[in-house]
PDB file of C-alpha atoms in Angstrom:
ATOM      1  CA  MET A  74       0.000   0.000   0.000  1.00 61.00           C
ATOM      2  CA  ASN A  75       1.305   3.426  -0.893  1.00 90.00           C
ATOM      3  CA  ALA A  76       1.958   5.688   2.068  1.00 97.00           C
ATOM      4  CA  ILE A  77       0.644   8.787   0.290  1.00 98.00           C
ATOM      5  CA  ILE A  78      -2.476   9.646  -1.694  1.00 98.00           C
ATOM      6  CA  SER A  79      -3.121  12.335  -4.287  1.00 98.00           C
ATOM      7  CA  ALA A  80      -5.947  14.833  -3.924  1.00 98.00           C
ATOM      8  CA  SER A  81      -7.782  13.355  -6.909  1.00 97.00           C
ATOM      9  CA  ASP A  82      -7.530   9.828  -5.513  1.00 97.00           C
ATOM     10  CA  LEU A  83      -8.713  11.082  -2.143  1.00 98.00           C
ATOM     11  CA  ALA A  84     -11.780  12.663  -3.735  1.00 97.00           C
ATOM     12  CA  GLY A  85     -12.583   9.309  -5.299  1.00 97.00           C
ATOM     13  CA  ALA A  86     -12.065   7.452  -2.018  1.00 97.00           C
ATOM     14  CA  LEU A  87     -14.353   9.847  -0.168  1.00 97.00           C
ATOM     15  CA  ALA A  88     -17.102   9.039  -2.653  1.00 95.00           C
ATOM     16  CA  GLY A  89     -16.587   5.292  -2.233  1.00 94.00           C
ATOM     17  CA  ALA A  90     -18.277   2.690  -0.071  1.00 94.00           C
ATOM     18  CA  ASN A  91     -15.745   2.891   2.783  1.00 94.00           C
ATOM     19  CA  PRO A  92     -14.520   6.504   2.845  1.00 97.00           C
ATOM     20  CA  PRO A  93     -11.448   7.270   4.926  1.00 98.00           C
ATOM     21  CA  VAL A  94     -11.434   9.114   8.212  1.00 98.00           C
ATOM     22  CA  LEU A  95      -9.824  12.536   7.667  1.00 98.00           C
ATOM     23  CA  LEU A  96      -7.446  14.002  10.236  1.00 98.00           C
ATOM     24  CA  ASP A  97      -6.290  17.625  10.048  1.00 98.00           C
ATOM     25  CA  VAL A  98      -2.910  18.010  11.772  1.00 98.00           C
ATOM     26  CA  ARG A  99      -1.936  21.561  10.940  1.00 97.00           C
ATOM     27  CA  TRP A 100       1.188  22.461  12.893  1.00 94.00           C
ATOM     28  CA  GLN A 101       4.283  24.561  12.398  1.00 87.00           C
ATOM     29  CA  LEU A 102       7.548  24.782  14.278  1.00 77.00           C
ATOM     30  CA  SER A 103       7.397  28.354  15.516  1.00 63.00           C
ATOM     31  CA  LEU A 104      10.205  30.429  16.964  1.00 56.00           C
ATOM     32  CA  ALA A 105       7.865  33.403  17.330  1.00 52.00           C
ATOM     33  CA  THR A 106       7.357  32.836  21.040  1.00 52.00           C
ATOM     34  CA  ALA A 107      11.008  33.692  21.670  1.00 52.00           C
ATOM     35  CA  ALA A 108      10.235  37.172  20.346  1.00 58.00           C
ATOM     36  CA  GLY A 109       7.058  37.444  22.403  1.00 64.00           C
ATOM     37  CA  GLU A 110       4.758  36.718  19.467  1.00 69.00           C
ATOM     38  CA  PRO A 111       1.939  34.157  19.587  1.00 77.00           C
ATOM     39  CA  PRO A 112       2.776  30.739  18.108  1.00 80.00           C
ATOM     40  CA  PHE A 113       1.071  29.263  15.067  1.00 85.00           C
ATOM     41  CA  ASP A 114      -2.503  28.267  15.911  1.00 92.00           C
ATOM     42  CA  GLY A 115      -3.420  25.118  14.016  1.00 94.00           C
ATOM     43  CA  ARG A 116      -6.878  24.956  15.510  1.00 95.00           C
ATOM     44  CA  ALA A 117      -7.649  28.473  14.266  1.00 95.00           C
ATOM     45  CA  ALA A 118      -6.400  27.535  10.796  1.00 96.00           C
ATOM     46  CA  TYR A 119      -8.648  24.471  10.907  1.00 97.00           C
ATOM     47  CA  GLY A 120     -11.609  26.609  11.936  1.00 97.00           C
ATOM     48  CA  ALA A 121     -11.068  28.919   8.970  1.00 97.00           C
ATOM     49  CA  GLY A 122     -11.549  26.023   6.560  1.00 98.00           C
ATOM     50  CA  HIS A 123     -10.843  22.298   6.379  1.00 98.00           C
ATOM     51  CA  LEU A 124     -11.660  19.269   4.259  1.00 98.00           C
ATOM     52  CA  PRO A 125     -15.299  18.248   4.729  1.00 97.00           C
ATOM     53  CA  GLY A 126     -15.599  15.856   7.644  1.00 97.00           C
ATOM     54  CA  ALA A 127     -12.004  16.291   8.832  1.00 98.00           C
ATOM     55  CA  VAL A 128     -11.330  16.356  12.572  1.00 98.00           C
ATOM     56  CA  PHE A 129      -8.561  18.510  14.030  1.00 98.00           C
ATOM     57  CA  VAL A 130      -5.783  16.722  15.923  1.00 98.00           C
ATOM     58  CA  ASP A 131      -3.462  18.719  18.176  1.00 97.00           C
ATOM     59  CA  LEU A 132       0.111  17.562  17.589  1.00 97.00           C
ATOM     60  CA  ASP A 133       1.555  19.071  20.767  1.00 94.00           C
ATOM     61  CA  ARG A 134      -1.144  17.650  23.058  1.00 95.00           C
ATOM     62  CA  GLU A 135      -2.374  14.469  21.356  1.00 98.00           C
ATOM     63  CA  LEU A 136       0.570  13.267  19.259  1.00 98.00           C
ATOM     64  CA  ALA A 137       3.205  14.020  21.890  1.00 97.00           C
ATOM     65  CA  SER A 138       3.562  14.216  25.639  1.00 96.00           C
ATOM     66  CA  ALA A 139       4.915  17.229  27.519  1.00 95.00           C
ATOM     67  CA  PRO A 140       8.459  18.396  26.698  1.00 93.00           C
ATOM     68  CA  GLY A 141      11.129  17.184  29.077  1.00 92.00           C
ATOM     69  CA  GLY A 142      14.168  14.987  29.336  1.00 91.00           C
ATOM     70  CA  HIS A 143      13.087  12.904  26.353  1.00 93.00           C
ATOM     71  CA  GLY A 144      12.862  15.889  24.008  1.00 94.00           C
ATOM     72  CA  ARG A 145      10.371  18.488  22.851  1.00 94.00           C
ATOM     73  CA  HIS A 146       7.890  16.010  21.367  1.00 96.00           C
ATOM     74  CA  PRO A 147       8.208  12.710  23.253  1.00 97.00           C
ATOM     75  CA  LEU A 148       5.905   9.829  22.481  1.00 97.00           C
ATOM     76  CA  PRO A 149       2.357  10.500  23.672  1.00 97.00           C
ATOM     77  CA  ASP A 150       0.726   8.545  26.425  1.00 96.00           C
ATOM     78  CA  LEU A 151      -1.009   5.799  24.449  1.00 97.00           C
ATOM     79  CA  ALA A 152      -4.242   6.262  26.396  1.00 97.00           C
ATOM     80  CA  VAL A 153      -4.339   9.953  25.430  1.00 97.00           C
ATOM     81  CA  PHE A 154      -3.424   9.192  21.836  1.00 98.00           C
ATOM     82  CA  GLY A 155      -5.966   6.390  21.561  1.00 98.00           C
ATOM     83  CA  ALA A 156      -8.750   8.525  23.015  1.00 98.00           C
ATOM     84  CA  ALA A 157      -7.947  11.305  20.531  1.00 98.00           C
ATOM     85  CA  MET A 158      -8.020   8.878  17.614  1.00 98.00           C
ATOM     86  CA  ARG A 159     -11.301   7.297  18.670  1.00 98.00           C
ATOM     87  CA  ARG A 160     -12.824  10.758  19.184  1.00 98.00           C
ATOM     88  CA  ALA A 161     -11.856  11.506  15.595  1.00 98.00           C
ATOM     89  CA  GLY A 162     -13.639   8.347  14.423  1.00 98.00           C
ATOM     90  CA  VAL A 163     -10.562   6.198  13.807  1.00 98.00           C
ATOM     91  CA  SER A 164     -11.299   2.478  13.657  1.00 98.00           C
ATOM     92  CA  SER A 165      -9.035  -0.402  12.694  1.00 95.00           C
ATOM     93  CA  GLY A 166     -11.280  -1.458   9.811  1.00 94.00           C
ATOM     94  CA  ARG A 167     -11.521   1.940   8.156  1.00 97.00           C
ATOM     95  CA  PRO A 168      -8.771   3.739   6.212  1.00 98.00           C
ATOM     96  CA  VAL A 169      -7.323   7.002   7.490  1.00 98.00           C
ATOM     97  CA  VAL A 170      -5.971   9.956   5.510  1.00 98.00           C
ATOM     98  CA  VAL A 171      -3.976  12.620   7.300  1.00 98.00           C
ATOM     99  CA  TYR A 172      -3.142  16.089   5.996  1.00 98.00           C
ATOM    100  CA  ASP A 173      -1.715  19.397   7.156  1.00 97.00           C
ATOM    101  CA  GLY A 174      -1.094  22.854   5.733  1.00 95.00           C
ATOM    102  CA  GLY A 175       1.310  21.601   3.088  1.00 94.00           C
ATOM    103  CA  LEU A 176       4.659  21.183   4.831  1.00 91.00           C
ATOM    104  CA  GLY A 177       3.823  17.574   5.591  1.00 95.00           C
ATOM    105  CA  TRP A 178       5.582  17.300   8.932  1.00 96.00           C
ATOM    106  CA  GLY A 179       2.521  17.266  11.193  1.00 97.00           C
ATOM    107  CA  ALA A 180       0.675  14.827   8.950  1.00 98.00           C
ATOM    108  CA  ALA A 181       3.712  12.551   8.846  1.00 98.00           C
ATOM    109  CA  ARG A 182       3.907  12.492  12.643  1.00 98.00           C
ATOM    110  CA  ALA A 183       0.287  11.279  12.827  1.00 98.00           C
ATOM    111  CA  TRP A 184       0.912   8.765  10.012  1.00 98.00           C
ATOM    112  CA  TRP A 185       3.958   7.363  11.788  1.00 98.00           C
ATOM    113  CA  LEU A 186       2.218   7.071  15.157  1.00 98.00           C
ATOM    114  CA  LEU A 187      -0.830   5.347  13.711  1.00 98.00           C
ATOM    115  CA  ARG A 188       1.315   2.902  11.760  1.00 97.00           C
ATOM    116  CA  TRP A 189       3.659   2.261  14.696  1.00 97.00           C
ATOM    117  CA  THR A 190       0.725   1.557  17.014  1.00 97.00           C
ATOM    118  CA  GLY A 191      -0.914  -0.896  14.650  1.00 97.00           C
ATOM    119  CA  HIS A 192      -3.320   0.830  12.275  1.00 97.00           C
ATOM    120  CA  PRO A 193      -3.180  -1.093   8.966  1.00 96.00           C
ATOM    121  CA  ASP A 194      -4.285   1.586   6.491  1.00 97.00           C
ATOM    122  CA  VAL A 195      -2.983   5.140   6.852  1.00 98.00           C
ATOM    123  CA  ARG A 196      -1.933   7.556   4.126  1.00 98.00           C
ATOM    124  CA  VAL A 197      -0.837  11.179   3.931  1.00 98.00           C
ATOM    125  CA  LEU A 198      -2.405  13.617   1.467  1.00 98.00           C
ATOM    126  CA  ASP A 199       0.492  14.461  -0.836  1.00 98.00           C
ATOM    127  CA  GLY A 200       0.936  18.238  -0.890  1.00 97.00           C
ATOM    128  CA  GLY A 201      -1.455  18.762   2.004  1.00 97.00           C
ATOM    129  CA  LEU A 202      -4.362  21.169   2.006  1.00 97.00           C
ATOM    130  CA  PRO A 203      -3.013  23.316  -0.879  1.00 97.00           C
ATOM    131  CA  SER A 204      -3.343  20.315  -3.211  1.00 97.00           C
ATOM    132  CA  TRP A 205      -7.068  19.960  -2.503  1.00 97.00           C
ATOM    133  CA  GLU A 206      -9.282  21.527  -5.191  1.00 94.00           C
ATOM    134  CA  GLY A 207     -12.643  20.642  -3.689  1.00 94.00           C
ATOM    135  CA  PRO A 208     -14.790  22.616  -1.233  1.00 95.00           C
ATOM    136  CA  LEU A 209     -13.822  23.345   2.350  1.00 98.00           C
ATOM    137  CA  GLU A 210     -16.055  23.632   5.388  1.00 97.00           C
ATOM    138  CA  THR A 211     -15.863  25.484   8.684  1.00 97.00           C
ATOM    139  CA  SER A 212     -18.319  23.451  10.759  1.00 96.00           C
ATOM    140  CA  VAL A 213     -16.875  20.999  13.281  1.00 96.00           C
ATOM    141  CA  PRO A 214     -17.992  17.414  12.617  1.00 96.00           C
ATOM    142  CA  ARG A 215     -18.959  15.008  15.370  1.00 94.00           C
ATOM    143  CA  PRO A 216     -18.069  11.557  14.017  1.00 96.00           C
ATOM    144  CA  ALA A 217     -19.170   8.342  15.637  1.00 96.00           C
ATOM    145  CA  GLU A 218     -16.681   7.040  18.180  1.00 97.00           C
ATOM    146  CA  GLY A 219     -14.014   4.846  16.623  1.00 98.00           C
ATOM    147  CA  ASP A 220     -12.672   1.580  18.014  1.00 98.00           C
ATOM    148  CA  PHE A 221      -8.916   1.914  17.395  1.00 98.00           C
ATOM    149  CA  VAL A 222      -6.784   0.839  20.364  1.00 98.00           C
ATOM    150  CA  PRO A 223      -3.088   1.675  19.866  1.00 98.00           C
ATOM    151  CA  VAL A 224      -0.448  -0.861  20.843  1.00 97.00           C
ATOM    152  CA  SER A 225       3.263  -0.048  21.078  1.00 93.00           C
ATOM    153  CA  GLY A 226       5.047  -1.327  18.001  1.00 89.00           C
ATOM    154  CA  ALA A 227       7.835  -3.878  18.291  1.00 82.00           C
ATOM    155  CA  ASP A 228       9.863  -2.259  15.519  1.00 90.00           C
ATOM    156  CA  GLY A 229      10.419   1.143  14.005  1.00 96.00           C
ATOM    157  CA  LEU A 230      11.415   3.064  17.140  1.00 97.00           C
ATOM    158  CA  LEU A 231      14.900   4.105  18.260  1.00 97.00           C
ATOM    159  CA  ASP A 232      16.093   5.475  21.580  1.00 97.00           C
ATOM    160  CA  ALA A 233      19.322   7.451  22.033  1.00 97.00           C
ATOM    161  CA  ASP A 234      21.514   4.377  22.451  1.00 98.00           C
ATOM    162  CA  GLY A 235      19.874   2.684  19.486  1.00 98.00           C
ATOM    163  CA  ALA A 236      20.446   5.752  17.313  1.00 98.00           C
ATOM    164  CA  ALA A 237      24.121   5.868  18.314  1.00 98.00           C
ATOM    165  CA  ALA A 238      24.540   2.172  17.515  1.00 98.00           C
ATOM    166  CA  LEU A 239      22.772   2.525  14.167  1.00 98.00           C
ATOM    167  CA  ALA A 240      25.070   5.381  13.186  1.00 98.00           C
ATOM    168  CA  ARG A 241      27.905   2.863  13.473  1.00 96.00           C
ATOM    169  CA  SER A 242      26.266  -0.266  12.054  1.00 96.00           C
ATOM    170  CA  GLY A 243      23.821   1.116   9.465  1.00 97.00           C
ATOM    171  CA  VAL A 244      22.687   4.495   8.154  1.00 98.00           C
ATOM    172  CA  LEU A 245      21.382   7.203  10.487  1.00 98.00           C
ATOM    173  CA  LEU A 246      19.914  10.157   8.585  1.00 98.00           C
ATOM    174  CA  ASP A 247      19.676  13.653  10.089  1.00 98.00           C
ATOM    175  CA  ALA A 248      16.575  15.310   8.615  1.00 98.00           C
ATOM    176  CA  ARG A 249      17.315  18.839   9.869  1.00 97.00           C
ATOM    177  CA  ALA A 250      18.633  21.713   7.778  1.00 96.00           C
ATOM    178  CA  GLY A 251      22.275  21.362   6.833  1.00 97.00           C
ATOM    179  CA  GLU A 252      23.418  24.361   8.869  1.00 96.00           C
ATOM    180  CA  ARG A 253      21.973  22.849  12.033  1.00 96.00           C
ATOM    181  CA  TYR A 254      23.603  19.491  11.265  1.00 98.00           C
ATOM    182  CA  ARG A 255      26.966  21.220  10.809  1.00 98.00           C
ATOM    183  CA  GLY A 256      26.517  23.170  14.037  1.00 97.00           C
ATOM    184  CA  GLU A 257      26.698  26.562  12.353  1.00 97.00           C
ATOM    185  CA  VAL A 258      23.424  27.667  13.952  1.00 93.00           C
ATOM    186  CA  GLU A 259      21.156  26.209  16.606  1.00 92.00           C
ATOM    187  CA  PRO A 260      18.045  28.287  17.270  1.00 88.00           C
ATOM    188  CA  ILE A 261      16.346  25.906  19.692  1.00 87.00           C
ATOM    189  CA  ASP A 262      18.499  23.313  21.416  1.00 90.00           C
ATOM    190  CA  ARG A 263      21.360  23.530  23.913  1.00 90.00           C
ATOM    191  CA  VAL A 264      24.134  22.943  21.409  1.00 94.00           C
ATOM    192  CA  GLY A 265      24.505  22.592  17.633  1.00 95.00           C
ATOM    193  CA  GLY A 266      25.932  19.704  15.665  1.00 97.00           C
ATOM    194  CA  HIS A 267      24.901  16.119  15.025  1.00 98.00           C
ATOM    195  CA  ILE A 268      25.079  12.579  16.353  1.00 98.00           C
ATOM    196  CA  PRO A 269      28.512  11.197  15.426  1.00 98.00           C
ATOM    197  CA  GLY A 270      28.212   9.048  12.317  1.00 98.00           C
ATOM    198  CA  ALA A 271      24.881  10.516  11.196  1.00 98.00           C
ATOM    199  CA  VAL A 272      24.525  11.643   7.583  1.00 98.00           C
ATOM    200  CA  SER A 273      22.993  14.997   6.651  1.00 98.00           C
ATOM    201  CA  ALA A 274      19.734  14.446   4.727  1.00 98.00           C
ATOM    202  CA  PRO A 275      17.456  17.510   4.971  1.00 98.00           C
ATOM    203  CA  THR A 276      13.853  16.406   4.632  1.00 97.00           C
ATOM    204  CA  THR A 277      13.120  19.500   2.535  1.00 96.00           C
ATOM    205  CA  GLU A 278      15.013  17.844  -0.314  1.00 97.00           C
ATOM    206  CA  ASN A 279      12.473  14.997  -0.498  1.00 97.00           C
ATOM    207  CA  VAL A 280       9.796  17.221  -2.027  1.00 97.00           C
ATOM    208  CA  GLY A 281       9.416  19.472  -5.047  1.00 96.00           C
ATOM    209  CA  ALA A 282       8.553  23.151  -5.155  1.00 92.00           C
ATOM    210  CA  ASP A 283       4.857  22.272  -4.808  1.00 92.00           C
ATOM    211  CA  GLY A 284       5.460  20.429  -1.540  1.00 93.00           C
ATOM    212  CA  ARG A 285       4.698  17.030  -3.067  1.00 97.00           C
ATOM    213  CA  PHE A 286       7.052  14.104  -2.746  1.00 98.00           C
ATOM    214  CA  LEU A 287       9.518  13.422  -5.512  1.00 98.00           C
ATOM    215  CA  PRO A 288       8.790  10.245  -7.500  1.00 97.00           C
ATOM    216  CA  ALA A 289       9.725   7.016  -5.736  1.00 97.00           C
ATOM    217  CA  GLY A 290      12.609   6.363  -8.116  1.00 97.00           C
ATOM    218  CA  GLU A 291      14.150   9.774  -7.467  1.00 98.00           C
ATOM    219  CA  LEU A 292      13.775   9.340  -3.728  1.00 98.00           C
ATOM    220  CA  GLY A 293      15.381   5.909  -3.912  1.00 97.00           C
ATOM    221  CA  ALA A 294      18.310   7.346  -5.866  1.00 98.00           C
ATOM    222  CA  ARG A 295      18.706  10.166  -3.360  1.00 98.00           C
ATOM    223  CA  PHE A 296      18.813   7.825  -0.397  1.00 98.00           C
ATOM    224  CA  GLY A 297      21.171   5.510  -2.267  1.00 98.00           C
ATOM    225  CA  GLU A 298      23.621   8.380  -2.651  1.00 97.00           C
ATOM    226  CA  LEU A 299      23.401   8.884   1.106  1.00 97.00           C
ATOM    227  CA  GLY A 300      24.502   5.300   1.742  1.00 97.00           C
ATOM    228  CA  VAL A 301      21.172   3.473   1.955  1.00 98.00           C
ATOM    229  CA  SER A 302      21.341   0.049   0.320  1.00 96.00           C
ATOM    230  CA  PRO A 303      19.379  -3.217   0.528  1.00 93.00           C
ATOM    231  CA  GLY A 304      19.822  -5.040   3.814  1.00 93.00           C
ATOM    232  CA  VAL A 305      21.326  -2.062   5.641  1.00 96.00           C
ATOM    233  CA  PRO A 306      19.217  -0.824   8.584  1.00 98.00           C
ATOM    234  CA  VAL A 307      18.118   2.810   8.343  1.00 98.00           C
ATOM    235  CA  GLY A 308      17.103   5.277  11.024  1.00 98.00           C
ATOM    236  CA  VAL A 309      16.105   8.933  11.050  1.00 98.00           C
ATOM    237  CA  TYR A 310      16.182  11.756  13.554  1.00 98.00           C
ATOM    238  CA  CYS A 311      15.535  15.498  13.429  1.00 97.00           C
ATOM    239  CA  GLY A 312      14.999  18.166  16.076  1.00 96.00           C
ATOM    240  CA  SER A 313      12.119  16.571  17.968  1.00 95.00           C
ATOM    241  CA  GLY A 314      10.698  13.663  15.966  1.00 96.00           C
ATOM    242  CA  VAL A 315       8.377  15.602  13.641  1.00 97.00           C
ATOM    243  CA  SER A 316      10.278  16.403  10.444  1.00 96.00           C
ATOM    244  CA  GLY A 317      12.060  13.083  10.962  1.00 98.00           C
ATOM    245  CA  ALA A 318       8.696  11.332  10.599  1.00 98.00           C
ATOM    246  CA  HIS A 319       8.365  13.083   7.235  1.00 98.00           C
ATOM    247  CA  GLU A 320      11.692  11.578   6.173  1.00 98.00           C
ATOM    248  CA  VAL A 321      10.553   8.136   7.314  1.00 98.00           C
ATOM    249  CA  LEU A 322       7.500   8.726   5.118  1.00 98.00           C
ATOM    250  CA  ALA A 323       9.709   9.677   2.163  1.00 98.00           C
ATOM    251  CA  LEU A 324      11.697   6.491   2.687  1.00 98.00           C
ATOM    252  CA  ALA A 325       8.445   4.503   2.754  1.00 98.00           C
ATOM    253  CA  VAL A 326       7.426   6.087  -0.564  1.00 98.00           C
ATOM    254  CA  ALA A 327      10.740   4.806  -1.935  1.00 97.00           C
ATOM    255  CA  GLY A 328      10.026   1.348  -0.505  1.00 97.00           C
ATOM    256  CA  ILE A 329      12.643   1.591   2.254  1.00 97.00           C
ATOM    257  CA  PRO A 330      11.685   0.744   5.859  1.00 97.00           C
ATOM    258  CA  ALA A 331      13.218   3.007   8.495  1.00 98.00           C
ATOM    259  CA  ALA A 332      13.062   3.560  12.246  1.00 98.00           C
ATOM    260  CA  LEU A 333      12.502   6.925  13.942  1.00 98.00           C
ATOM    261  CA  TYR A 334      14.449   8.313  16.887  1.00 98.00           C
ATOM    262  CA  VAL A 335      11.576  10.268  18.401  1.00 98.00           C
ATOM    263  CA  GLY A 336      13.629  12.079  21.047  1.00 97.00           C
ATOM    264  CA  SER A 337      15.956  13.275  18.285  1.00 98.00           C
ATOM    265  CA  TRP A 338      18.407  16.134  18.735  1.00 97.00           C
ATOM    266  CA  SER A 339      16.315  17.818  21.440  1.00 96.00           C
ATOM    267  CA  GLU A 340      16.857  14.763  23.646  1.00 97.00           C
ATOM    268  CA  TRP A 341      20.393  13.930  22.538  1.00 97.00           C
ATOM    269  CA  SER A 342      21.778  17.449  22.964  1.00 96.00           C
ATOM    270  CA  SER A 343      20.202  17.890  26.408  1.00 95.00           C
ATOM    271  CA  ASP A 344      22.602  15.278  27.833  1.00 95.00           C
ATOM    272  CA  PRO A 345      26.111  16.769  28.148  1.00 94.00           C
ATOM    273  CA  GLU A 346      27.539  13.246  28.395  1.00 95.00           C
ATOM    274  CA  ARG A 347      26.578  12.411  24.809  1.00 97.00           C
ATOM    275  CA  PRO A 348      29.153  13.217  22.105  1.00 97.00           C
ATOM    276  CA  VAL A 349      28.480  15.891  19.502  1.00 97.00           C
ATOM    277  CA  ALA A 350      30.037  16.149  16.041  1.00 97.00           C
ATOM    278  CA  VAL A 351      30.201  19.382  14.070  1.00 97.00           C
ATOM    279  CA  GLY A 352      31.004  20.251  10.478  1.00 97.00           C
ATOM    280  CA  PRO A 353      30.056  18.442   7.258  1.00 95.00           C
ATOM    281  CA  ASP A 354      31.838  15.179   8.106  1.00 93.00           C
ATOM    282  CA  PRO A 355      29.575  12.579   9.790  1.00 94.00           C
ATOM    283  CA  ARG A 356      32.259  11.741  12.358  1.00 88.00           C
TER     284      ARG A 356
END
């Protein structure tokens, strides 16, 4: 099953016999609060217009637990996550399509969590809301309660030690901007740089100018140039496990399974005992 869906295919699915549940996960990493400005309000954006029938999901409160020692967006409490999904109408026997404002990061975080906790049929709207040419609505739907019960996945998740080991034994991709990987700037976390052995792979390079994913063949070639090859385990991290989920999604589009280090750099860099590499060289 493809991990993404086009707007035209989504329109067809919504008109079918078993239409997907729609989740709106509009979210942006905002540095505005540091300047005293209000952060991006995804719920307000949702209220101004969303896909018909879509339910808003709050990334910071329902797809993550409170910031702390495990990073800015640790794994959510599964009871909280499950309740949010059921409130949105998510059931195991019904497909789910997730979208956001176009960047793809928030939608990818929801996609990854649903897949990791056992939902069998989840896709991301390629290009997000800007790709949708149909009508929008402002009313808030009240779907019937779903039955999805999330269960922690056995695979696909890395902790700090696992990420460090994978950087030595496989391929660990750093999905942040190159200047943050090199340690030239660090606007959020305690220190700049990267996990020793990690390879710079900005997630922004997985999409075209329209925000849609590059074709699977092009993505496969890109990851091949970064050292990904058959049989070699792959992991991804970013700042706090959001844009990294988007890179895991890009890898899935290319047919490459990958694990996510959810704590990512926000967890790694908070521990002064963990080594930090700077510059363009992985080591």
